[in-house]
XYZ file of C-alpha atoms in Angstrom:
466
model
C 0.000 0.000 0.000
C 1.278 3.454 -0.838
C -1.296 6.160 -1.504
C 1.258 8.788 -2.659
C 0.181 10.935 -5.631
C 2.279 13.555 -7.411
C 0.640 16.144 -9.695
C 2.260 18.746 -11.957
C 1.426 20.256 -15.344
C 5.136 20.287 -16.303
C 6.554 16.848 -16.985
C 10.169 17.883 -16.289
C 9.334 19.171 -12.788
C 7.034 16.205 -12.143
C 9.989 13.924 -12.954
C 12.194 15.692 -10.394
C 9.840 15.045 -7.483
C 9.000 11.555 -8.758
C 12.675 10.558 -8.902
C 13.114 11.619 -5.265
C 10.243 9.385 -4.136
C 11.625 6.477 -6.169
C 15.081 6.878 -4.595
C 13.439 6.935 -1.173
C 11.775 3.592 -1.966
C 8.296 5.099 -1.758
C 5.957 3.867 -4.495
C 3.845 6.680 -5.905
C 1.717 7.625 -8.889
C 2.889 10.640 -10.948
C 0.021 12.410 -12.749
C 0.632 14.899 -15.535
C -1.992 17.628 -15.114
C -3.595 18.726 -18.420
C -4.392 22.452 -18.447
C -4.901 23.052 -22.189
C -7.899 20.791 -22.842
C -11.291 22.442 -22.192
C -12.952 19.015 -21.967
C -10.574 17.952 -19.163
C -12.391 19.888 -16.431
C -10.406 18.677 -13.411
C -7.109 18.400 -15.286
C -6.889 14.698 -14.493
C -10.045 13.441 -16.209
C -7.769 11.261 -18.367
C -7.026 9.195 -15.234
C -9.539 6.675 -13.837
C -9.603 7.722 -10.182
C -12.513 5.501 -9.111
C -10.238 2.896 -7.505
C -7.616 5.287 -6.123
C -7.321 6.027 -2.404
C -4.877 8.930 -1.977
C -3.301 9.480 1.407
C -0.538 11.925 0.419
C -0.953 14.394 -2.446
C 1.952 16.527 -3.643
C 0.735 19.017 -6.229
C 2.016 22.044 -8.082
C 0.251 25.193 -6.898
C -0.115 26.954 -10.263
C -1.718 24.150 -12.255
C -3.324 26.400 -14.853
C -0.120 28.410 -15.507
C -2.267 31.534 -15.431
C -2.916 34.301 -12.912
C -1.121 34.011 -9.569
C -4.049 35.511 -7.688
C -4.907 33.075 -4.819
C -8.560 32.807 -5.887
C -7.464 31.736 -9.385
C -4.951 29.251 -7.970
C -7.509 27.725 -5.590
C -10.100 26.791 -8.253
C -8.016 24.176 -10.128
C -6.758 22.746 -6.813
C -10.347 22.314 -5.628
C -11.313 20.590 -8.899
C -8.302 18.299 -8.574
C -9.104 17.337 -4.991
C -12.776 16.830 -5.800
C -11.761 14.259 -8.417
C -9.072 12.503 -6.362
C -10.516 12.336 -2.858
C -13.461 10.076 -2.062
C -13.112 9.636 1.698
C -10.606 9.247 4.484
C -7.750 11.379 5.828
C -5.033 12.758 3.567
C -2.267 15.345 3.710
C -1.641 17.911 1.001
C 1.735 19.378 0.009
C 2.172 22.218 -2.446
C 5.219 21.761 -4.712
C 5.639 25.327 -5.919
C 7.790 28.313 -6.800
C 5.137 30.569 -5.258
C 5.203 29.456 -1.630
C 4.082 32.878 -0.383
C 0.666 32.298 -2.017
C -0.029 28.929 -0.374
C -1.502 30.079 2.935
C -4.053 32.330 1.227
C -4.987 29.538 -1.195
C -5.609 27.199 1.737
C -7.835 29.787 3.420
C -9.895 30.071 0.233
C -10.216 26.268 0.016
C -11.453 26.199 3.616
C -13.893 29.105 3.288
C -15.294 28.582 -0.226
C -14.908 24.903 -1.033
C -15.316 23.039 2.278
C -18.895 22.060 1.403
C -17.812 20.654 -1.985
C -14.545 18.853 -1.246
C -13.010 17.000 1.654
C -10.216 19.145 3.131
C -6.802 17.725 4.091
C -6.030 16.812 7.683
C -2.710 18.644 7.286
C -0.994 20.738 4.620
C 2.565 21.835 3.969
C 4.929 23.194 1.322
C 7.858 22.080 -0.822
C 9.687 25.104 -2.247
C 10.638 24.308 -5.843
C 13.206 27.123 -5.962
C 15.065 25.935 -2.856
C 15.083 22.298 -3.866
C 15.863 22.837 -7.568
C 18.773 25.207 -6.808
C 20.266 22.875 -4.199
C 19.599 25.124 -1.192
C 17.662 22.295 0.423
C 17.774 18.506 0.023
C 14.538 17.239 -1.476
C 15.486 13.640 -0.678
C 15.654 14.404 3.058
C 12.335 16.250 2.919
C 10.583 13.335 1.209
C 11.681 10.988 4.007
C 10.167 13.207 6.721
C 6.908 14.385 5.095
C 4.616 12.273 7.271
C 6.348 13.173 10.535
C 4.995 16.711 10.321
C 1.525 15.358 11.212
C 1.999 12.745 13.985
C -1.582 11.432 14.061
C -1.626 10.932 10.289
C 1.798 9.293 10.510
C 0.478 6.797 13.077
C -2.704 6.033 11.111
C -0.767 5.608 7.868
C 1.681 3.251 9.583
C -1.247 1.172 10.916
C -2.842 0.950 7.457
C 0.420 -0.232 5.962
C 0.935 -2.832 8.691
C -2.541 -4.250 8.024
C -1.790 -4.407 4.294
C 1.564 -6.062 5.005
C -0.097 -8.594 7.339
C -2.516 -9.466 4.503
C 0.427 -9.971 2.143
C 2.182 -12.198 4.671
C -1.006 -14.261 5.030
C -1.159 -14.718 1.257
C 2.576 -15.514 1.108
C 2.275 -18.279 3.698
C -0.739 -19.736 1.900
C 1.172 -19.640 -1.388
C 4.120 -21.381 0.291
C 2.142 -24.334 1.641
C 0.576 -24.946 -1.789
C 3.932 -24.866 -3.645
C 5.001 -28.201 -5.246
C 7.635 -29.918 -3.098
C 9.080 -32.453 -5.582
C 9.708 -32.920 -9.283
C 6.744 -35.278 -9.436
C 4.501 -32.764 -7.734
C 5.557 -30.081 -10.211
C 3.496 -31.833 -12.838
C 0.343 -30.454 -11.278
C -0.819 -26.870 -11.621
C 0.101 -24.580 -8.719
C -2.876 -22.358 -9.512
C -5.186 -25.354 -9.150
C -3.551 -26.303 -5.848
C -4.026 -22.754 -4.518
C -7.630 -22.690 -5.733
C -8.420 -26.055 -4.101
C -6.884 -24.969 -0.795
C -8.857 -21.727 -0.716
C -12.041 -23.645 -1.527
C -11.439 -25.945 1.449
C -10.785 -22.937 3.719
C -13.993 -21.206 2.591
C -16.076 -24.394 2.924
C -14.766 -25.045 6.420
C -15.398 -21.454 7.543
C -18.952 -21.094 6.244
C -20.168 -24.526 5.228
C -20.387 -25.785 1.640
C -23.778 -24.358 0.673
C -23.253 -21.013 2.387
C -19.743 -20.706 0.913
C -21.145 -21.300 -2.565
C -23.732 -18.547 -2.030
C -21.271 -16.106 -0.390
C -17.714 -16.969 -1.540
C -16.139 -13.641 -0.568
C -17.546 -13.836 2.971
C -16.369 -17.448 3.237
C -12.781 -16.613 2.263
C -12.708 -13.537 4.492
C -13.880 -15.571 7.488
C -11.459 -18.374 6.682
C -8.375 -16.171 6.407
C -9.280 -13.680 9.160
C -7.752 -15.701 12.063
C -4.397 -15.976 10.267
C -4.489 -12.298 9.289
C -5.236 -11.229 12.884
C -2.405 -13.401 14.176
C 0.056 -11.924 11.680
C -0.967 -8.407 12.656
C -0.667 -9.120 16.385
C 2.948 -10.299 15.938
C 3.974 -7.328 13.810
C 6.085 -4.763 15.642
C 5.392 -1.052 15.341
C 7.144 2.001 16.686
C 5.318 2.906 19.945
C 6.440 6.525 19.565
C 4.066 6.897 16.605
C 0.949 6.702 18.766
C 2.542 8.428 21.774
C 3.345 11.435 19.611
C -0.014 11.314 17.864
C -2.210 10.978 20.962
C -0.543 12.691 23.968
C -3.724 12.269 26.039
C -3.956 8.513 25.587
C -4.447 6.880 28.979
C -6.405 9.858 30.319
C -10.178 9.949 30.737
C -11.815 11.838 27.880
C -15.547 12.702 28.188
C -17.587 12.355 24.997
C -20.787 13.974 23.789
C -23.862 11.815 23.180
C -23.376 12.324 19.445
C -19.755 11.138 19.601
C -20.794 8.085 21.647
C -23.444 7.142 19.068
C -20.949 7.540 16.243
C -18.395 5.339 18.012
C -21.012 2.662 18.668
C -21.858 2.719 14.960
C -18.175 2.381 14.101
C -17.861 -0.746 16.249
C -21.274 -2.366 15.944
C -23.244 -1.290 12.853
C -22.718 -1.634 9.118
C -25.020 0.058 6.618
C -26.176 -2.307 3.892
C -27.680 -2.003 0.420
C -31.257 -2.974 -0.413
C -30.055 -6.160 -2.115
C -28.054 -7.289 0.924
C -28.775 -10.951 1.868
C -31.626 -11.151 4.383
C -30.253 -14.395 5.806
C -26.849 -12.983 6.787
C -26.114 -13.194 10.497
C -26.802 -9.910 12.281
C -28.844 -8.297 9.513
C -31.854 -6.237 10.594
C -34.771 -6.775 8.209
C -37.740 -4.474 8.725
C -41.220 -5.933 9.126
C -42.834 -5.526 5.701
C -44.871 -2.364 5.358
C -47.295 -4.376 3.226
C -48.025 -6.568 6.254
C -48.510 -3.562 8.529
C -50.745 -1.842 5.990
C -53.001 -4.819 5.312
C -55.400 -5.737 8.124
C -55.707 -9.374 7.044
C -51.962 -9.946 6.650
C -51.261 -8.123 9.918
C -53.747 -10.371 11.737
C -52.086 -13.491 10.268
C -48.684 -12.245 11.413
C -49.969 -11.461 14.903
C -51.547 -14.934 15.114
C -48.105 -16.434 14.453
C -46.606 -14.353 17.264
C -49.513 -15.126 19.577
C -50.135 -11.471 20.462
C -51.194 -8.316 18.695
C -48.538 -5.712 17.955
C -50.033 -3.099 20.291
C -49.631 -5.506 23.205
C -46.083 -6.370 22.132
C -45.230 -2.673 21.974
C -46.239 -2.212 25.616
C -44.884 -5.527 26.935
C -41.543 -5.368 25.151
C -40.563 -1.938 23.897
C -42.600 1.095 25.052
C -43.227 2.028 28.679
C -46.582 3.307 29.935
C -45.115 5.038 32.979
C -46.223 8.614 33.678
C -44.193 11.350 32.015
C -43.824 14.172 34.492
C -43.180 16.895 31.908
C -46.286 16.135 29.812
C -50.023 16.195 30.278
C -52.049 13.032 29.732
C -53.022 14.176 26.226
C -49.439 15.119 25.385
C -48.174 11.754 26.665
C -50.721 9.889 24.550
C -49.766 11.896 21.461
C -46.053 11.319 22.166
C -46.572 7.529 22.421
C -48.631 7.463 19.243
C -45.919 9.451 17.475
C -43.359 6.938 18.737
C -45.348 3.980 17.388
C -45.520 5.652 13.996
C -41.748 6.212 13.882
C -40.460 3.015 15.484
C -39.411 0.424 12.913
C -40.261 -3.165 13.826
C -38.161 -5.901 12.322
C -36.093 -9.038 12.733
C -32.462 -9.693 13.657
C -30.945 -12.823 12.087
C -29.457 -14.844 14.940
C -28.245 -18.155 13.502
C -25.582 -19.998 15.481
C -21.941 -19.647 14.440
C -21.589 -23.418 14.415
C -24.304 -23.571 11.741
C -22.011 -21.649 9.405
C -19.097 -24.041 9.699
C -18.279 -27.751 9.722
C -20.501 -28.190 6.626
C -23.736 -27.915 8.633
C -26.998 -26.770 7.095
C -27.678 -23.263 8.333
C -30.832 -22.708 10.379
C -32.010 -19.145 9.969
C -33.318 -17.984 13.339
C -34.729 -14.485 13.769
C -35.629 -12.536 16.901
C -38.123 -9.675 16.954
C -36.722 -6.182 17.433
C -37.632 -2.483 17.451
C -35.506 0.333 16.047
C -36.371 3.339 18.224
C -35.367 6.931 17.294
C -33.416 8.326 20.231
C -35.862 11.236 20.642
C -38.254 8.628 22.082
C -35.647 7.145 24.444
C -37.579 8.187 27.568
C -40.309 5.740 26.523
C -37.794 2.895 26.738
C -37.320 3.457 30.482
C -39.554 1.234 32.620
C -40.536 1.465 36.270
C -41.468 -1.310 38.680
C -41.925 -0.937 42.438
C -40.267 2.466 42.323
C -37.180 1.120 40.514
C -36.395 2.349 36.970
C -34.686 0.155 34.411
C -33.684 0.416 30.731
C -35.624 -2.630 29.577
C -39.076 -4.074 30.073
C -37.762 -7.427 31.345
C -34.651 -9.623 31.398
C -35.459 -11.028 27.984
C -34.742 -7.685 26.311
C -31.329 -6.819 24.855
C -30.729 -3.068 24.601
C -28.051 -2.199 22.054
C -25.898 0.873 22.716
C -27.280 3.923 20.923
C -25.883 4.356 17.413
C -26.034 6.520 14.300
C -27.621 5.348 11.064
C -27.994 7.535 7.970
C -27.625 10.721 9.993
C -30.166 9.760 12.673
C -29.633 8.304 16.164
C -31.342 5.152 17.407
C -31.717 2.590 20.171
C -32.253 -1.031 19.125
C -34.329 -3.225 21.459
C -34.306 -6.985 20.851
C -36.740 -9.326 22.550
C -35.849 -12.981 23.062
C -39.515 -13.891 23.689
C -40.341 -13.945 19.982
C -38.021 -16.200 17.991
C -38.843 -17.395 14.489
C -37.207 -20.079 12.354
C -37.704 -19.173 8.700
C -35.948 -18.354 5.439
C -36.398 -15.254 3.265
C -36.974 -17.171 0.025
C -37.592 -20.804 -0.898
C -38.378 -23.083 -3.825
C -41.166 -25.612 -3.314
C -42.351 -27.849 -6.119
C -40.429 -25.752 -8.625
C -42.160 -22.548 -7.562
C -40.361 -19.662 -5.873
C -41.776 -18.178 -2.674
C -40.819 -14.972 -0.886
C -41.357 -14.461 2.841
C -44.023 -11.741 2.944
C -43.042 -10.704 6.470
C -39.656 -9.435 5.368
C -39.187 -5.916 4.077
C -35.858 -4.257 3.286
C -32.580 -4.994 5.113
C -31.555 -1.755 6.858
C -28.239 -2.569 8.546
C -26.099 -5.371 9.930
C -24.873 -5.750 13.494
C -21.190 -6.652 13.505
C -19.535 -9.743 14.912
C -18.572 -8.498 18.381
C -22.011 -7.302 19.465
C -23.664 -10.293 17.786
C -21.533 -12.548 19.965
C -22.908 -10.825 23.057
C -26.504 -10.900 21.775
C -26.265 -14.629 20.926
C -24.689 -15.489 24.281
C -27.343 -13.640 26.265
C -30.096 -15.157 24.137
C -28.767 -18.653 24.906
C -28.519 -17.769 28.593
C -32.106 -16.539 28.654
C -33.396 -19.626 26.836
C -31.660 -22.041 29.230
C -32.135 -20.224 32.535
C -33.077 -22.786 35.217
C -36.153 -22.672 37.398
C -36.875 -24.707 40.502
C -39.698 -25.307 42.935
C -38.524 -24.457 46.441
C -40.144 -23.846 49.829
C -38.730 -21.490 52.462
């Protein structure tokens, strides 16, 4: 992994900076900026940037070779960055003979273009005049670019270690599939590697599931080796010490920051075509079921209770709200019911995805509650308040999803064994209960949810006299 990009409209000066990076052993992509083609709006439209992930951009300041007014210099830079940067942190260096203009250009980028482009986490300068006349050593500067922003330096080092750990995992797999004798060399190494990866994927996810989801199967199969490689890889502890001087100290967080962190660890957004039988996926209860009295009644008969009763017993408290009148409380609860999304969390056992077992898709009923209704998720019994209606409720930490904040409540009382689609007698059937998949809960929190579900299902009870 590299992520270094060099941009200049003059090929001779682009070659100078490129040669320095090559001598430093830093792989990078030199891009010749085109400023004389009216159809090349960003100057690099001739480059397919869709698969590029820049982390360090070194660009000439005067890309258009026109006016040196900062506002005129900033426009082409903004167009360039808008084309190159999709997401993630990056640092920006200006390779220029007009260093005195850089600070004003950066101010214009921040004030006029911040809503259109992602700004760099750090910026700096490389004075062409000094380096090209020998007053400063460009080779030395190239070696120390990242050190000027310690937190970026630490993050970039971590990204590279992960990439290197992945390479080492692949290398070891390639090694064990290499022919060991002249007789063995008669067979195809590619076939041997393919067969080995197939076995790994089948063992990790089970034959049928691996066939349906090969990329997930290989990821799960290689993940333990990758994690082990990464754990054994040494890194310079000074990177993180310099980057995060307050590490080890208590740092209070806002509710918004807490929700965002919980999303980072526990929630993955998914597309509408995401598999509804993937472990941890939240599939909303079909709006067609909720909007059709007959279908809703059939669904409720399967659960054994009507949804209004389930709302009160499982998800929404009826305790008195001190800051609202009776009418306001009723309206607030009705508003909550309209905005809470009912659905299912796929909770199949890990062992059903390995050892070639047939997967049993088990779903538990759940409610996605906007955080503005969080006070309705607090229950009271005998003067004691609690954050769940009963011990069979799992309350996920609040998280962010598509710009909104939510609490997810899962009830273990309502568990359903079903599949989203099936073929019976040659005809295809779709589970009418299932609507769209909205997100997936990640592995760590799913482990906790599954464990607590198993605990709740097997809790002992005895008859005793005292």
